[in-house]
CSV table of C-alpha atoms in Angstrom, one decimal:
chain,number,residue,atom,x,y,z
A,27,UNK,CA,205.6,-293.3,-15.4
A,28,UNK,CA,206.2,-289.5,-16.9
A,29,UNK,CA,201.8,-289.7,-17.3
A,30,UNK,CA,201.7,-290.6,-14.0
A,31,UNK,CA,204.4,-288.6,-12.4
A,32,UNK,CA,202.8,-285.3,-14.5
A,33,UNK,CA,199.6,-286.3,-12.9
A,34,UNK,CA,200.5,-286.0,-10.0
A,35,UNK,CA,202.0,-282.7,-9.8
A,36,UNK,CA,199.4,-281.3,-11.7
A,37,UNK,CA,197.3,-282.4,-8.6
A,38,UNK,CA,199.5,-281.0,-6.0
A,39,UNK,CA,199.7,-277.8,-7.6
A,40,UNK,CA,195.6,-278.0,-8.3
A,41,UNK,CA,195.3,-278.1,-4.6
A,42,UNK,CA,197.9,-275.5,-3.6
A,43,UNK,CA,195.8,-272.6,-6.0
A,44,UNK,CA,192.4,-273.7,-4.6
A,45,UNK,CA,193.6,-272.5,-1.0
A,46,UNK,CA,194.7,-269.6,-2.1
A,47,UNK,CA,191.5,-268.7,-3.6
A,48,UNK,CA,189.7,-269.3,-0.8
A,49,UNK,CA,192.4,-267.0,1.2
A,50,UNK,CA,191.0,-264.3,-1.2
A,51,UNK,CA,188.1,-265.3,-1.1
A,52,UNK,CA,187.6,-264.4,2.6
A,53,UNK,CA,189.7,-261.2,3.1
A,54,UNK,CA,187.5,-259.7,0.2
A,55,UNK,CA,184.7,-260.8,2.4
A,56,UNK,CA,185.8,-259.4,4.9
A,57,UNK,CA,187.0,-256.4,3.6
A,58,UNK,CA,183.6,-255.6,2.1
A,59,UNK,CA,181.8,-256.4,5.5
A,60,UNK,CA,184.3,-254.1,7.9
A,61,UNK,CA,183.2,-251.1,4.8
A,62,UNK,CA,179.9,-251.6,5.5
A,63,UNK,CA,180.1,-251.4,8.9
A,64,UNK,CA,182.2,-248.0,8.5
A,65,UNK,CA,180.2,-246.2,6.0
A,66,UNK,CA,176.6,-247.7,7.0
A,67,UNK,CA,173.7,-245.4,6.3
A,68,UNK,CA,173.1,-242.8,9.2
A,69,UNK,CA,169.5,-243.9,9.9
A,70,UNK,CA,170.3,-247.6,9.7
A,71,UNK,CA,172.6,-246.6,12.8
A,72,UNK,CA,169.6,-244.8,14.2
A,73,UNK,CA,167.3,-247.5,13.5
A,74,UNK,CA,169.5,-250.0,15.7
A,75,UNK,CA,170.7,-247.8,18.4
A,76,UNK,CA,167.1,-246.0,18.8
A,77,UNK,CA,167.1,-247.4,22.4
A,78,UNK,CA,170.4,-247.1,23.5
A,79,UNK,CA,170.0,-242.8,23.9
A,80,UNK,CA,170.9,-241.5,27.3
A,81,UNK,CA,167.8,-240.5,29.1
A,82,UNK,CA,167.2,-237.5,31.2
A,83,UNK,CA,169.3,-237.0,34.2
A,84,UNK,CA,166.8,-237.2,37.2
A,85,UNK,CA,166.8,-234.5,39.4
A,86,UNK,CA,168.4,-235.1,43.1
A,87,UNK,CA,166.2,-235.5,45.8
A,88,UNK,CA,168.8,-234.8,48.8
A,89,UNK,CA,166.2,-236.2,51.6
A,90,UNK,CA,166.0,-239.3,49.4
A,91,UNK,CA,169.9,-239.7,49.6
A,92,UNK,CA,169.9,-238.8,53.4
A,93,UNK,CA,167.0,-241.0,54.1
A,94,UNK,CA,168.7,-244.4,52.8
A,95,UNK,CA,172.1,-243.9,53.6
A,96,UNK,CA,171.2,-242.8,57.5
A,97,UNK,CA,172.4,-245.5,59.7
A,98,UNK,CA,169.1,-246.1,61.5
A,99,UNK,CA,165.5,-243.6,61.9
A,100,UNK,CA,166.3,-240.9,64.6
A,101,UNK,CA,163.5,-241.3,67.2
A,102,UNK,CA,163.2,-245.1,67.0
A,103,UNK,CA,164.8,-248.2,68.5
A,104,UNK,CA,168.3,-248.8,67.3
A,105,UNK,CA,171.3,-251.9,67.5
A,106,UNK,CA,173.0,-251.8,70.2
A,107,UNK,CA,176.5,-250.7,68.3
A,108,UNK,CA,175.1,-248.2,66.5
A,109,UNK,CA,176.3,-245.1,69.2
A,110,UNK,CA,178.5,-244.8,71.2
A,111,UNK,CA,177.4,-245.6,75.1
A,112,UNK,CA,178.7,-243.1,77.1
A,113,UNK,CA,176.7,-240.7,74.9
A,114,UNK,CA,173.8,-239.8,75.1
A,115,UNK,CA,172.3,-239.2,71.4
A,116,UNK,CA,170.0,-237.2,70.2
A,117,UNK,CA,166.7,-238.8,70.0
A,118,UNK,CA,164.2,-236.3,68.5
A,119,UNK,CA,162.4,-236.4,65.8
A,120,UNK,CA,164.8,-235.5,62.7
A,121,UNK,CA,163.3,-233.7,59.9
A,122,UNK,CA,165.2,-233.4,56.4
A,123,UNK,CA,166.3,-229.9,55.1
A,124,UNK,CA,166.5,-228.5,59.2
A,125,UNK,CA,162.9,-226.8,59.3
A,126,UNK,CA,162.1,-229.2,62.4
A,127,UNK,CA,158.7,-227.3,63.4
A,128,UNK,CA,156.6,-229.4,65.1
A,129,UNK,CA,152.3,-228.6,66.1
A,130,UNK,CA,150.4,-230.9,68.4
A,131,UNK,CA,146.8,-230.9,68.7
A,132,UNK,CA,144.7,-233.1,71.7
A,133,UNK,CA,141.3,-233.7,72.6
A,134,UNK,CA,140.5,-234.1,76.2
A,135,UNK,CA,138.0,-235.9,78.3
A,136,UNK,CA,138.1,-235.2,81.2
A,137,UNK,CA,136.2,-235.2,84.6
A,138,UNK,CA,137.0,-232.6,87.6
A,139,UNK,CA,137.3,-234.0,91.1
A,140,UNK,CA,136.6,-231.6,93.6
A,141,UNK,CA,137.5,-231.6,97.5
A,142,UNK,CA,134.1,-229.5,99.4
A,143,UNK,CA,131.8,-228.7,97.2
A,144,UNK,CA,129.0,-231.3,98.4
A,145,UNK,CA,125.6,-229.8,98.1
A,146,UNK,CA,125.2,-230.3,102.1
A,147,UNK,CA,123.4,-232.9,104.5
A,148,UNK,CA,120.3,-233.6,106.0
A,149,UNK,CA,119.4,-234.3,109.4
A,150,UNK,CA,116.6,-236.3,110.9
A,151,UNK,CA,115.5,-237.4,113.9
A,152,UNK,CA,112.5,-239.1,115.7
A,153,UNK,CA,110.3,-237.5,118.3
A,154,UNK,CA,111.9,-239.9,121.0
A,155,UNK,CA,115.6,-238.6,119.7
A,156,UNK,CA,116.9,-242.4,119.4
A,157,UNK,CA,116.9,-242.5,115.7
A,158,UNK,CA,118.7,-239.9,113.9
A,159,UNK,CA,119.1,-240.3,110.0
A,160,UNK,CA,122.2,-238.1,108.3
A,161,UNK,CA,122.2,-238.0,104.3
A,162,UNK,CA,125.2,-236.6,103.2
A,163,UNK,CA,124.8,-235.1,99.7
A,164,UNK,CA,127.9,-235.1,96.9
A,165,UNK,CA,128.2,-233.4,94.2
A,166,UNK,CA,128.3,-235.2,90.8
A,167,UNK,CA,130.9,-233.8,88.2
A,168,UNK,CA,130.6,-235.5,84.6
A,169,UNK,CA,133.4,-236.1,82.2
A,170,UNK,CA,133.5,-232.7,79.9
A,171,UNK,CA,135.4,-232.2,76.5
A,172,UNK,CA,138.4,-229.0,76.3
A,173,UNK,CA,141.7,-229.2,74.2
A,174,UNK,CA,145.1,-228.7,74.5
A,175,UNK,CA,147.4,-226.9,71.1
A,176,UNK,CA,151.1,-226.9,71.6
A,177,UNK,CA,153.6,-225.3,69.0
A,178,UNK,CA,157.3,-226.4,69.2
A,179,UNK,CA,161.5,-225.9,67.8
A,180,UNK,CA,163.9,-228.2,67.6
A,181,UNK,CA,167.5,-226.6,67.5
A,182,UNK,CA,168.9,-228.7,65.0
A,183,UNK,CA,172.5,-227.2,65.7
A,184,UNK,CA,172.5,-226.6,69.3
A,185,UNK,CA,173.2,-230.0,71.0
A,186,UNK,CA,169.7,-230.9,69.6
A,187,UNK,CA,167.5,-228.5,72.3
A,188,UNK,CA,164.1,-228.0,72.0
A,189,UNK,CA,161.5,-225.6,72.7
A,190,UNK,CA,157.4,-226.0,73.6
A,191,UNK,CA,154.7,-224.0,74.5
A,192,UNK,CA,151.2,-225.4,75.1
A,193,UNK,CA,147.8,-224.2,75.9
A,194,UNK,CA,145.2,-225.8,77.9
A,195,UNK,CA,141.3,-225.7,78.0
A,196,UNK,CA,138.8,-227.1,80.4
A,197,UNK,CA,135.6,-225.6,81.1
A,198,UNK,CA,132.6,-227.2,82.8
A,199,UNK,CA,129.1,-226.2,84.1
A,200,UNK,CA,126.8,-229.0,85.9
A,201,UNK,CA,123.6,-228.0,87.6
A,202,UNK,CA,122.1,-230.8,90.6
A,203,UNK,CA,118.1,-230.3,91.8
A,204,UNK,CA,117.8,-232.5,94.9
A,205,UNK,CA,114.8,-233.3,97.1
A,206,UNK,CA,115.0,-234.0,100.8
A,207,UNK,CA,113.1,-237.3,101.5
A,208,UNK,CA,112.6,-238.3,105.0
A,209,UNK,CA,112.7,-241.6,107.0
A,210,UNK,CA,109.4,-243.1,107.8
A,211,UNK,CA,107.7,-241.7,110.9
A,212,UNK,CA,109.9,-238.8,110.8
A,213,UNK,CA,107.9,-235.5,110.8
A,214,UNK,CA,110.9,-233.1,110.5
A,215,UNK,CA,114.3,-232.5,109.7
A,216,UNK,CA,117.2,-230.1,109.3
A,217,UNK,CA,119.1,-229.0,106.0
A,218,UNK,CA,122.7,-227.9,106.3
A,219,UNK,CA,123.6,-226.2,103.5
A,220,UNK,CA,127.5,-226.6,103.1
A,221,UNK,CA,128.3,-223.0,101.9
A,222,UNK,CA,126.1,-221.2,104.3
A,223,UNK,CA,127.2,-222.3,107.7
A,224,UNK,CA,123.8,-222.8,110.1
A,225,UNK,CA,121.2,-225.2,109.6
A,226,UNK,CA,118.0,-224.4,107.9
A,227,UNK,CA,115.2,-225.9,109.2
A,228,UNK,CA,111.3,-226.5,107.5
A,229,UNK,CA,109.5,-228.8,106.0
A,230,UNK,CA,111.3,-231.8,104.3
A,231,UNK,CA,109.7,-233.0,101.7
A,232,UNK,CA,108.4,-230.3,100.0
A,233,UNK,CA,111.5,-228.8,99.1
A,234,UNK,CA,113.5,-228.2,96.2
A,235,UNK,CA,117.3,-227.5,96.2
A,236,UNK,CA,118.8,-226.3,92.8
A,237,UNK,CA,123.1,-226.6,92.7
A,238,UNK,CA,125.3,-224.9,90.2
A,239,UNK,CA,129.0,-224.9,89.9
A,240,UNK,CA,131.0,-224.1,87.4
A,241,UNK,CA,134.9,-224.8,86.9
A,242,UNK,CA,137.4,-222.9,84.7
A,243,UNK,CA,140.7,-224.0,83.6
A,244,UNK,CA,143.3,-222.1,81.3
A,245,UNK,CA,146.7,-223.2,81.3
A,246,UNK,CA,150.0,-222.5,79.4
A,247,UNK,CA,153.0,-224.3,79.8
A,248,UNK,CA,155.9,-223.3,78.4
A,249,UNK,CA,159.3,-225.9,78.5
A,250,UNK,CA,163.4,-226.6,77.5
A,251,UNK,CA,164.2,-230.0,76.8
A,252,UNK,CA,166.3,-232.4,74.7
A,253,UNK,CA,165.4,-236.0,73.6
A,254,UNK,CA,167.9,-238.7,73.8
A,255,UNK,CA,168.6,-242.2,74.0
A,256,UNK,CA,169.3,-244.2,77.0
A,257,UNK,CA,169.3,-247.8,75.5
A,258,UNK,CA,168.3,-249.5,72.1
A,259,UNK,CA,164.3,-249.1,72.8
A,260,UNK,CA,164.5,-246.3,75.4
A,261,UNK,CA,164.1,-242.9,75.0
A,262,UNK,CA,163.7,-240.2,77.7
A,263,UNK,CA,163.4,-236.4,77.4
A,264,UNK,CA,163.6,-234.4,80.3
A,265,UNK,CA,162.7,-230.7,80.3
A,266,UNK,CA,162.5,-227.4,82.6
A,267,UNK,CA,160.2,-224.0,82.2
A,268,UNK,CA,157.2,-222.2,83.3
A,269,UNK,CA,153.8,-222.7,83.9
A,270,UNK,CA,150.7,-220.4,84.5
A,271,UNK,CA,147.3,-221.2,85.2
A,272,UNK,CA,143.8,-219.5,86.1
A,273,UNK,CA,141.5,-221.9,87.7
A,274,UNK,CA,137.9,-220.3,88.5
A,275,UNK,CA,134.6,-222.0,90.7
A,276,UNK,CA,131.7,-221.0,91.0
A,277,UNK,CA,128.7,-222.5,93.4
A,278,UNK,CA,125.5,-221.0,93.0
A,279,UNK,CA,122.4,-222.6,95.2
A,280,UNK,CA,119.2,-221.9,95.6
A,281,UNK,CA,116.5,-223.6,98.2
A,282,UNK,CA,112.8,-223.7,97.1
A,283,UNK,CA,110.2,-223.7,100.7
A,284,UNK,CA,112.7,-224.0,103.3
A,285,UNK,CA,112.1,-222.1,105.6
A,286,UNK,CA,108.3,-221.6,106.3
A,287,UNK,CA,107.8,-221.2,102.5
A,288,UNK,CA,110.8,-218.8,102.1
A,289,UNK,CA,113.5,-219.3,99.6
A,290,UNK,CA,116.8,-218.2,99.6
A,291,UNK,CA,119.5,-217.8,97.6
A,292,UNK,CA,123.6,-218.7,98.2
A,293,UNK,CA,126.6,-217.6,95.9
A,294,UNK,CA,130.4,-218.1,96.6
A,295,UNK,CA,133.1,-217.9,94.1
A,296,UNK,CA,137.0,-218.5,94.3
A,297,UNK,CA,139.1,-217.1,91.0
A,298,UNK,CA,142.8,-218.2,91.1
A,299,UNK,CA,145.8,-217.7,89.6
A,300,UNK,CA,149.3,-219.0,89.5
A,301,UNK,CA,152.6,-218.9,88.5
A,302,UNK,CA,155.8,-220.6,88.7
A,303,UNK,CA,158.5,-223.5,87.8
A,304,UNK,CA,157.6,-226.4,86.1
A,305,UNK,CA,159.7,-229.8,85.9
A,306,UNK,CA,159.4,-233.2,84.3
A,307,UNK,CA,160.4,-236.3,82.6
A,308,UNK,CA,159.1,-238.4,79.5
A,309,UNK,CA,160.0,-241.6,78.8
A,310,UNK,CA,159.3,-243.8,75.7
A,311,UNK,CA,159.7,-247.8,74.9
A,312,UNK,CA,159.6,-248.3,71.4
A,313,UNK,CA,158.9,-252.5,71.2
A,314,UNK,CA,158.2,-252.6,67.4
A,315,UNK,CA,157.9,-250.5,64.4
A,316,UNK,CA,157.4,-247.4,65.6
A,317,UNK,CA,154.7,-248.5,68.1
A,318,UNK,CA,155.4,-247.3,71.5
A,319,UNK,CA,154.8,-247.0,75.4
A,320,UNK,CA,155.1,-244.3,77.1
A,321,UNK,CA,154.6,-242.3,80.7
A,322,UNK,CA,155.1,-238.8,81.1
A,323,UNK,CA,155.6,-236.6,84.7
A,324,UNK,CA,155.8,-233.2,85.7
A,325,UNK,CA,155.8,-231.2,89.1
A,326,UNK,CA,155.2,-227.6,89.4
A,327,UNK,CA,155.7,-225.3,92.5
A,328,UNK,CA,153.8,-222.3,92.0
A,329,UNK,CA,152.9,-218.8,93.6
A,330,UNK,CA,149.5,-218.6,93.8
A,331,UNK,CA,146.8,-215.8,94.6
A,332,UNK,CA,143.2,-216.7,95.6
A,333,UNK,CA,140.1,-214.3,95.9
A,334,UNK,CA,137.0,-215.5,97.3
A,335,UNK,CA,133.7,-213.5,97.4
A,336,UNK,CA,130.3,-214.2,98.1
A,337,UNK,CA,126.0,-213.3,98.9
A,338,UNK,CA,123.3,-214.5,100.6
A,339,UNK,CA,119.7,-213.7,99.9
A,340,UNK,CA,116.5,-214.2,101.4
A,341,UNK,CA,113.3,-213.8,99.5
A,342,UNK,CA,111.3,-212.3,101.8
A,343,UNK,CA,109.6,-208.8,102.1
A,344,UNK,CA,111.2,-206.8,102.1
A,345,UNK,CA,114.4,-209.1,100.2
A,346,UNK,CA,117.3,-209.4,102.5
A,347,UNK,CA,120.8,-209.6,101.2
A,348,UNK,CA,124.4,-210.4,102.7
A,349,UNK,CA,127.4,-209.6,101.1
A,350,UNK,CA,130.6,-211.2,102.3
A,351,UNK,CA,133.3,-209.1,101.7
A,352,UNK,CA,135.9,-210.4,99.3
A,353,UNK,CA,139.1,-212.1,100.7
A,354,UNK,CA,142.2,-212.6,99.2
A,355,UNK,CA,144.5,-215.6,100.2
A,356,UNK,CA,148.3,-216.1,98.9
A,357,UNK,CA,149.6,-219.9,99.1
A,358,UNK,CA,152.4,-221.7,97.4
A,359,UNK,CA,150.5,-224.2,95.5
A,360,UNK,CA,152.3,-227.8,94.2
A,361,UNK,CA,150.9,-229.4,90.9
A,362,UNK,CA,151.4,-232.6,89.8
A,363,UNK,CA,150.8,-234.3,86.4
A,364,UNK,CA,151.3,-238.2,85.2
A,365,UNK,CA,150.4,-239.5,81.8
A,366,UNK,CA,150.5,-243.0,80.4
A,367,UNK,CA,149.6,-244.4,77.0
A,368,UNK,CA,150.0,-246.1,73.8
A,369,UNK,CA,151.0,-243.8,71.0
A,370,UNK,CA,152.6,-244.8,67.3
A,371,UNK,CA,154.7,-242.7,64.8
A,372,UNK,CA,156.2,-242.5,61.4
A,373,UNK,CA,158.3,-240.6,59.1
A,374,UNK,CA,157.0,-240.2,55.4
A,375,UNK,CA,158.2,-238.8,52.1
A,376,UNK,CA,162.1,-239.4,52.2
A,377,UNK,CA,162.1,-238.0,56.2
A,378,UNK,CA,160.3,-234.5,55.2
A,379,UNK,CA,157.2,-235.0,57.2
A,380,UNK,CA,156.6,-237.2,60.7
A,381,UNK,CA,153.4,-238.3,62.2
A,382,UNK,CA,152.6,-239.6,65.6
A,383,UNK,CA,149.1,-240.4,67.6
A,384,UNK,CA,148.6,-241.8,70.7
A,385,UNK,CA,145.8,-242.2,73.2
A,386,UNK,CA,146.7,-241.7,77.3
A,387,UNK,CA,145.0,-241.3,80.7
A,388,UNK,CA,146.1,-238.2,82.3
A,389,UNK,CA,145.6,-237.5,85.9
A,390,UNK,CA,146.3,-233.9,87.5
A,391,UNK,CA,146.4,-232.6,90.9
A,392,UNK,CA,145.8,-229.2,91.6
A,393,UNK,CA,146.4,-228.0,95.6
A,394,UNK,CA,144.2,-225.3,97.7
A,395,UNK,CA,142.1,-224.1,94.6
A,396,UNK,CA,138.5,-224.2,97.3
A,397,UNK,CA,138.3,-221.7,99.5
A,398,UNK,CA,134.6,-221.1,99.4
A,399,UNK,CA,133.8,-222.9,102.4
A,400,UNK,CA,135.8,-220.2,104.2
A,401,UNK,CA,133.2,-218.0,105.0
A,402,UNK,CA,130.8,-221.2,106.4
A,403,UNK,CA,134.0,-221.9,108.8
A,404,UNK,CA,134.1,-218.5,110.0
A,405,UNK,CA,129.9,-218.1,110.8
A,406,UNK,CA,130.7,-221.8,112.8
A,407,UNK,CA,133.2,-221.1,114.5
A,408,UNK,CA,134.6,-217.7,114.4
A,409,UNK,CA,137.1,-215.5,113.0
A,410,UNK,CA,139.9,-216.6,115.7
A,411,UNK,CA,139.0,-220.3,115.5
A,412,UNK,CA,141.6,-222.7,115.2
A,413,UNK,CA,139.3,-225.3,113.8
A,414,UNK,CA,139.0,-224.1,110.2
A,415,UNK,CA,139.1,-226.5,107.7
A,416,UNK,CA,142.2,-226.3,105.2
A,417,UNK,CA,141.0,-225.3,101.5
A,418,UNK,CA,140.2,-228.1,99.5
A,419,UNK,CA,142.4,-229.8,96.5
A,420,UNK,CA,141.2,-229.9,92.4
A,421,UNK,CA,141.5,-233.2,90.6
A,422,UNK,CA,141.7,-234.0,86.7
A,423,UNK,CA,141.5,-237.4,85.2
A,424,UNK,CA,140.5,-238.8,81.9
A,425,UNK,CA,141.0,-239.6,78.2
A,426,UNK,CA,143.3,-237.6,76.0
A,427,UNK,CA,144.0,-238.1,72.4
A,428,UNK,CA,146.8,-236.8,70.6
A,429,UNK,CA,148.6,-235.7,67.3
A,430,UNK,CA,152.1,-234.3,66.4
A,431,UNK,CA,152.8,-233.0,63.2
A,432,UNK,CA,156.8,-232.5,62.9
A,433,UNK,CA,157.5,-230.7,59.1
C-alpha cells in the first residue's frame, strides 16, 4: 500500500512539473519572437513593406472637381427639381476657370430671290392681230457660297449676360444670254427690255441678249442677350442690338441686232445702306444627349439710304450715250430672319472646352433694296405719275452650317 500510495504521488507531482515546463516553454517562445519583431533587420522591414510607401500626391485639377460634383451640365436638359421654377437660370454654356470666350464660324449656301430684275418680255403678233404671243423672261439666280464669323463674351458675374458680334458675307455674279424665238408664221416682234422703258423693235431671231447682275451683301450684327431655362428640355435666349448692312445690285445688259443691226447697251445700279435696331428670340429643345432642335428669329427696323444711277448706249455712228442722273431715295426698311435646324454639342476635358455643330435653313427678307426699275417707270409714265411701281423686296434662303467653339 506505501508502494502504491508513493506511486501515486510521484505521478501527480510528474504531471504538475510537465505543465509548468510547457508554461516556460511558451513565454520564452514568445518572448524571443516579440524581440525579433522589435529589433528586425532594417532591410528585412524594407523588403516587406517595399509596397506599402506613400505615392506622390497628384496634383488638383479644380475643373475636374467642379465637373463631377456640378449638379447637372449647364446648357443641357435637367430634372425637373433641380432649380427653382420661378427662376429663370442661367442656361449658357459654362466654361471652367471663367474665360467663357466663345468663336463661331458658318458656311452659307445660299440663293438670292429678287423682286424686278427679269431680263424683259417679248411680244408677237400675227399679221391679222388675233394671235399675240407674250414671253415673259425671269432671271435665274443660283445658289452661291459666303460665310458668316461671330466672336462672343459671356459675363460670368453679371446675371450671366452675353455679348455677340457677327459678320456676314454674300457675294454673287450670274450672267443669262437669251435668244428671242418666235411663234410659227410670225414675221416680227417686239422686245421690252425691263430696265429701259420703250419697246425695241427688229428682227427676232437673230438676236442675242447678254444679262448681268450682280448682288452684294455685307452685314454686321451686333447683340445683348442671356440664355436661360424655361423647362427641363427648353432653353430660350432672347437678345437686343444693332445691325448694319450694305446691299449692292448691279444689272448690266446688252442687245446684239436689235434694232436694224444696232446694238445697245443698258446699265442701272442701286447701292444701299442701312442701319438700325435689331431684335430676336432663340429657342432650343434638347431631346437627348446633347442633341438638339432649334429655331431662331429676329426683326430689324432700319434707316435706310438708296442711290440709284444709270446709262444707256447706242452703238451707232456716231455712239450715243444717256446718263440718268443719280437719285437718292431714303426709306425705313423692315428685315426679317428665321432659322431652323438640327445642331449637337458637348463639353470636353473636365468642362474647359465646348463644341457644338448644327446644320439649318435660313430664310431672310430684305424690303425696298430695287429701285432700278425707277428710271423705266419714269420714261412710261412720267415724272408726276401716280402709277409707279413700289421698289422691289430681296430674298435669301438656303443651307448654313455651323460651329461654336466656347474655351
Amino acid at each position: 500500500m506505501n508502494y502504491i500510495g508513493s506511486k501515486v504521488a510521484f505521478s501527480r507531482g510528474g504531471r504538475v512539473l510537465f505543465m509548468d515546463m510547457i508554461k516556460k516553454i511558451t513565454w520564452v517562445l514568445s518572448v524571443i519572437v516579440l524581440a525579433n519583431s522589435v529589433f528586425a533587420d532594417d532591410s528585412e522591414i524594407a523588403r516587406h513593406c517595399e509596397n506599402c510607401k506613400p505615392k506622390e500626391p497628384v496634383e488638383c485639377d479644380p475643373c475636374y472637381e467642379k465637373s463631377r460634383d456640378k449638379l447637372y451640365d449647364q446648357g443641357y436638359g435637367i430634372c425637373e427639381d433641380i432649380l427653382p421654377e420661378a427662376y429663370n437660370a442661367p442656361g449658357r454654356i459654362d466654361i471652367c476657370k471663367d474665360i467663357d470666350l466663345y468663336v463661331t464660324g458658318n458656311f452659307i449656301y445660299w440663293k438670292p430671290l429678287l423682286d424686278q430684275v427679269e431680263i424683259g418680255i417679248t411680244r408677237f403678233e400675227d399679221t391679222s392681230g388675233e394671235n399675240i404671243f407674250f414671253e415673259d423672261i425671269k432671271f435665274i439666280t443660283d445658289y452661291k457660297p459666303g460665310f458668316k464669323v461671330g466672336f462672343g463674351y459671356n459675363f460670368s458675374h453679371h446675371d450671366n449676360w452675353h455679348i455677340y458680334s457677327q459678320y456676314t458675307r454674300l457675294h454673287e455674279t450670274k450672267s443669262i444670254n437669251f435668244v428671242p424665238t418666235r411663234p410659227s408664221g410670225i414675221t416680227s416682234g417686239v422686245f421690252y427690255p425691263t430696265n429701259i422703258g420703250f419697246p425695241v423693235t427688229g428682227s427676232i431671231p437673230g438676236s442675242d441678249i447678254n444679262t448681268t447682275f450682280k448682288i452684294e451683301l455685307d452685314k454686321i450684327d451686333f447683340e445683348l442677350g442671356r440664355v436661360y431655362y424655361i423647362g427641363a428640355n427648353l432653353i430660350t435666349t432672347l437678345f437686343a442690338g444693332a445691325t448694319c448692312h450694305f446691299l449692292d445690285q448691279s444689272y448690266d445688259q446688252f442687245v446684239i441686232n436689235i434694232p436694224s443691226s444696232v446694238d445697245f447697251k443698258t446699265f442701272f445700279k442701286n447701292d444701299s445702306w442701312a442701319i438700325g435696331p435689331r431684335l430676336g428670340l432663340e429657342t432650343k429643345w434638347i431631346f437627348y444627349r446633347g442633341f438638339r432642335l432649334f429655331a431662331n428669329g429676329a426683326f430689324s427696323l432700319m434707316f435706310s439710304e438708296n442711290d440709284m444711277s444709270g446709262l444707256f448706249v447706242v452703238f451707232t455712228s456716231p455712239v450715243v450715250t444717256r446718263n440718268y442722273k443719280k437719285v437718292k431715295k431714303e426709306i425705313i426698311r423692315d428685315v426679317e430672319e428665321l432659322a431652323i435646324g438640327f445642331g449637337w454639342g458637348s463639353y470636353f476635358v473636365n468642362d474647359k472646352l465646348h463644341i457644338d455643330l448644327s446644320v439649318a435653313y435660313e430664310a431672310q427678307r430684305y424690303s425696298h433694296t430695287n429701285y432700278m426699275n425707277y428710271y423705266s417707270h419714269l420714261v412710261n409714265t412720267g415724272i408726276s405719275s401716280t402709277f409707279l411701281e413700289k421698289p422691289g423686296d430681296a430674298f435669301l434662303h438656303g443651307l448654313t452650317v455651323s460651329a461654336r467653339l466656347d474655351f
